Amino acid sequence: MNYCKTCNTGTPHRVAVPERSAAVCNEGGTENEITYVPLFVITGGGGCGKSTAAIELLRKSNPYFVIDAEYLGHGKGGFDTWEEYWNGVAIVCRTFGRNRLPLVLAGWIPPGLWEGFHSSQFFSPTYFLVLVSDPETQRRRLEARAVTTPDKFEFALGATVTMTAEAEERENATILDTSGMTPKQLGAAADRWILERLAE
């Protein structure tokens, strides 16, 4: 959380002004300089390659910081709802953003849900890479996980359909079919996607 450096009341900034690298204090309306970094969210249904992409990106030296959401807590990470968990993840990302490095977040989060959290305003810009795969490939990958149940199969497959449809309606989202990719190919494709946008 970022606090106003002028009024010293412990009041957090609530109004983001990315175009001026500023945030406005709730208490007195003072603008304070704040760090805005690009955020790259690698998301998708279970079995589409999010964790694999994160692992491969972490194998190389990067001009960005990689966060795998699975390491921030098992399941909901102690939160009562997934919304509370992802809001907590957004705050963690905002904190890491103060290091002035672009952030890459890998995790199962719909773009619309992410953008609904207040902390998501403090990144500029935000891009989404939605990983998808054909149902048979996704099912086979999920079957390799001992903890996966038939209900989780159907949920994951449905999530891929839903998130693909959402990504198709967004200018800041890219869909990547990982069905025939090796882990190294997936990592290279994700890295290329990130670097192309950092160069814009």
Short mmCIF file of C-alpha atoms in Angstrom, two decimals:
data_model
loop_
_atom_site.label_atom_id
_atom_site.label_comp_id
_atom_site.label_asym_id
_atom_site.label_seq_id
_atom_site.Cartn_x
_atom_site.Cartn_y
_atom_site.Cartn_z
CA MET A 1 0.00 0.00 0.00
CA ASN A 2 1.29 3.48 -0.82
CA TYR A 3 0.72 6.29 1.68
CA CYS A 4 0.70 10.05 1.19
CA LYS A 5 4.10 11.64 1.80
CA THR A 6 2.58 15.07 2.44
CA CYS A 7 -0.14 14.73 5.04
CA ASN A 8 1.50 11.88 7.02
CA THR A 9 -1.87 10.66 8.27
CA GLY A 10 -1.36 7.09 7.13
CA THR A 11 -4.03 7.60 4.48
CA PRO A 12 -3.56 5.29 1.49
CA HIS A 13 -3.76 6.54 -2.06
CA ARG A 14 -7.01 5.57 -3.73
CA VAL A 15 -6.98 7.48 -7.02
CA ALA A 16 -4.51 6.25 -9.64
CA VAL A 17 -3.19 8.64 -12.30
CA PRO A 18 -0.93 6.41 -14.47
CA GLU A 19 -0.38 9.01 -17.20
CA ARG A 20 1.40 11.27 -14.68
CA SER A 21 3.00 8.48 -12.60
CA ALA A 22 1.02 9.81 -9.66
CA ALA A 23 -1.54 8.84 -7.06
CA VAL A 24 -3.95 11.17 -5.29
CA CYS A 25 -4.25 11.24 -1.50
CA ASN A 26 -7.76 10.67 -0.11
CA GLU A 27 -7.24 13.09 2.74
CA GLY A 28 -6.04 16.28 1.08
CA GLY A 29 -6.07 15.58 -2.64
CA THR A 30 -2.30 15.88 -2.90
CA GLU A 31 -0.63 14.16 -5.85
CA ASN A 32 2.32 11.98 -4.95
CA GLU A 33 4.78 10.31 -7.28
CA ILE A 34 4.28 6.55 -7.47
CA THR A 35 5.88 3.73 -9.43
CA TYR A 36 3.84 2.32 -12.31
CA VAL A 37 5.25 -0.70 -14.13
CA PRO A 38 3.86 -2.86 -16.94
CA LEU A 39 2.08 -6.00 -15.76
CA PHE A 40 1.89 -9.17 -17.85
CA VAL A 41 -0.67 -11.70 -16.62
CA ILE A 42 -0.28 -15.26 -17.93
CA THR A 43 -3.57 -16.99 -17.28
CA GLY A 44 -5.84 -19.76 -18.54
CA GLY A 45 -7.70 -22.85 -17.40
CA GLY A 46 -6.03 -25.70 -15.54
CA GLY A 47 -3.70 -27.78 -17.68
CA CYS A 48 -3.03 -25.08 -20.27
CA GLY A 49 0.53 -24.28 -19.21
CA LYS A 50 0.61 -21.39 -16.72
CA SER A 51 3.00 -23.00 -14.26
CA THR A 52 5.11 -24.44 -17.07
CA ALA A 53 5.45 -20.98 -18.60
CA ALA A 54 6.49 -19.52 -15.24
CA ILE A 55 9.09 -22.25 -14.68
CA GLU A 56 10.59 -21.74 -18.11
CA LEU A 57 10.71 -17.95 -17.73
CA LEU A 58 12.49 -18.34 -14.41
CA ARG A 59 15.22 -20.44 -16.05
CA LYS A 60 16.65 -17.39 -17.82
CA SER A 61 17.87 -13.93 -16.94
CA ASN A 62 15.00 -11.52 -17.48
CA PRO A 63 14.39 -7.78 -17.61
CA TYR A 64 11.19 -8.51 -15.64
CA PHE A 65 10.16 -10.11 -12.33
CA VAL A 66 8.17 -13.37 -12.41
CA ILE A 67 5.52 -14.22 -9.79
CA ASP A 68 3.86 -17.64 -9.80
CA ALA A 69 0.60 -17.23 -7.87
CA GLU A 70 0.67 -20.87 -6.75
CA TYR A 71 3.60 -20.03 -4.48
CA LEU A 72 1.56 -17.38 -2.67
CA GLY A 73 -0.63 -20.01 -1.05
CA HIS A 74 -2.23 -23.39 -1.67
CA GLY A 75 -5.89 -23.29 -2.62
CA LYS A 76 -7.25 -19.91 -1.57
CA GLY A 77 -4.13 -19.23 0.49
CA GLY A 78 -6.11 -18.96 3.74
CA PHE A 79 -8.67 -16.50 2.31
CA ASP A 80 -12.39 -17.26 2.50
CA THR A 81 -13.06 -16.63 -1.20
CA TRP A 82 -11.12 -16.64 -4.45
CA GLU A 83 -11.91 -12.93 -4.84
CA GLU A 84 -10.21 -12.18 -1.51
CA TYR A 85 -7.24 -14.34 -2.48
CA TRP A 86 -6.73 -12.62 -5.84
CA ASN A 87 -7.15 -9.19 -4.26
CA GLY A 88 -4.33 -10.19 -1.92
CA VAL A 89 -2.23 -11.25 -4.91
CA ALA A 90 -2.88 -7.86 -6.54
CA ILE A 91 -1.58 -6.11 -3.42
CA VAL A 92 1.54 -8.30 -3.42
CA CYS A 93 2.15 -7.44 -7.07
CA ARG A 94 1.68 -3.74 -6.36
CA THR A 95 4.30 -4.03 -3.62
CA PHE A 96 6.81 -5.76 -5.92
CA GLY A 97 6.13 -3.07 -8.52
CA ARG A 98 7.88 -0.55 -6.30
CA ASN A 99 11.15 -2.14 -7.46
CA ARG A 100 10.50 -0.56 -10.89
CA LEU A 101 10.79 -3.85 -12.76
CA PRO A 102 8.01 -5.00 -15.11
CA LEU A 103 6.02 -7.81 -13.48
CA VAL A 104 4.88 -11.13 -14.91
CA LEU A 105 2.12 -12.87 -12.93
CA ALA A 106 1.20 -16.48 -13.72
CA GLY A 107 -2.09 -17.70 -12.31
CA TRP A 108 -5.69 -18.65 -13.01
CA ILE A 109 -7.43 -15.27 -13.00
CA PRO A 110 -10.01 -13.94 -15.51
CA PRO A 111 -8.97 -10.52 -16.88
CA GLY A 112 -12.24 -8.89 -15.85
CA LEU A 113 -11.93 -10.11 -12.27
CA TRP A 114 -8.34 -8.88 -12.01
CA GLU A 115 -9.21 -5.42 -13.30
CA GLY A 116 -11.95 -5.14 -10.68
CA PHE A 117 -9.45 -4.96 -7.82
CA HIS A 118 -8.35 -1.52 -6.70
CA SER A 119 -4.64 -2.39 -6.67
CA SER A 120 -4.83 -3.39 -10.34
CA GLN A 121 -5.07 0.34 -11.22
CA PHE A 122 -1.47 0.87 -10.19
CA PHE A 123 0.07 -0.87 -13.21
CA SER A 124 0.48 0.66 -16.63
CA PRO A 125 -0.18 -0.94 -18.97
CA THR A 126 -1.61 -4.42 -18.21
CA TYR A 127 -1.57 -7.23 -20.76
CA PHE A 128 -3.08 -10.71 -20.60
CA LEU A 129 -1.73 -13.85 -22.25
CA VAL A 130 -4.55 -16.39 -22.15
CA LEU A 131 -3.23 -19.92 -22.59
CA VAL A 132 -5.58 -22.45 -24.16
CA SER A 133 -5.34 -25.99 -25.48
CA ASP A 134 -7.63 -28.43 -27.22
CA PRO A 135 -9.88 -30.39 -24.81
CA GLU A 136 -8.08 -33.70 -25.28
CA THR A 137 -4.65 -32.22 -24.56
CA GLN A 138 -5.98 -30.31 -21.56
CA ARG A 139 -7.69 -33.44 -20.23
CA ARG A 140 -4.52 -35.51 -20.67
CA ARG A 141 -2.43 -32.94 -18.81
CA LEU A 142 -4.93 -32.79 -15.98
CA GLU A 143 -5.07 -36.57 -15.72
CA ALA A 144 -1.34 -36.55 -15.02
CA ARG A 145 -2.14 -34.75 -11.75
CA ALA A 146 -3.11 -37.22 -9.04
CA VAL A 147 -5.30 -34.67 -7.23
CA THR A 148 -7.51 -33.92 -10.23
CA THR A 149 -11.12 -35.18 -10.12
CA PRO A 150 -13.80 -35.42 -12.85
CA ASP A 151 -15.47 -32.30 -11.48
CA LYS A 152 -12.19 -30.40 -11.77
CA PHE A 153 -11.83 -31.64 -15.34
CA GLU A 154 -15.14 -30.11 -16.34
CA PHE A 155 -14.46 -26.90 -14.45
CA ALA A 156 -11.06 -26.47 -16.13
CA LEU A 157 -12.45 -27.20 -19.59
CA GLY A 158 -15.28 -24.74 -19.03
CA ALA A 159 -12.86 -22.10 -17.81
CA THR A 160 -10.89 -22.38 -21.05
CA VAL A 161 -14.02 -21.74 -23.10
CA THR A 162 -15.05 -18.78 -20.93
CA MET A 163 -11.62 -17.15 -20.80
CA THR A 164 -11.10 -17.60 -24.54
CA ALA A 165 -14.37 -15.79 -25.20
CA GLU A 166 -13.38 -12.98 -22.84
CA ALA A 167 -9.93 -12.63 -24.42
CA GLU A 168 -11.42 -12.39 -27.90
CA GLU A 169 -13.27 -9.24 -26.80
CA ARG A 170 -10.18 -7.49 -25.38
CA GLU A 171 -7.50 -5.43 -27.10
CA ASN A 172 -5.06 -6.07 -24.24
CA ALA A 173 -5.39 -9.88 -24.39
CA THR A 174 -3.60 -12.42 -26.57
CA ILE A 175 -4.64 -16.06 -26.95
CA LEU A 176 -1.88 -18.68 -27.22
CA ASP A 177 -2.72 -22.30 -28.08
CA THR A 178 -0.24 -24.48 -26.20
CA SER A 179 -1.56 -27.84 -27.42
CA GLY A 180 1.47 -28.89 -29.46
CA MET A 181 4.12 -26.98 -27.54
CA THR A 182 7.00 -28.37 -25.52
CA PRO A 183 7.81 -26.56 -22.26
CA LYS A 184 10.78 -24.81 -23.90
CA GLN A 185 8.63 -23.68 -26.83
CA LEU A 186 5.99 -22.36 -24.46
CA GLY A 187 8.58 -20.48 -22.40
CA ALA A 188 10.10 -18.97 -25.55
CA ALA A 189 6.69 -17.90 -26.85
CA ALA A 190 5.74 -16.28 -23.53
CA ASP A 191 9.10 -14.50 -23.30
CA ARG A 192 8.76 -13.22 -26.87
CA TRP A 193 5.23 -11.96 -26.13
CA ILE A 194 6.50 -10.03 -23.10
CA LEU A 195 9.57 -8.55 -24.78
CA GLU A 196 7.60 -7.42 -27.84
CA ARG A 197 5.31 -5.38 -25.61
CA LEU A 198 8.12 -3.98 -23.51
CA ALA A 199 9.65 -2.67 -26.75
CA GLU A 200 6.49 -0.77 -27.76
#
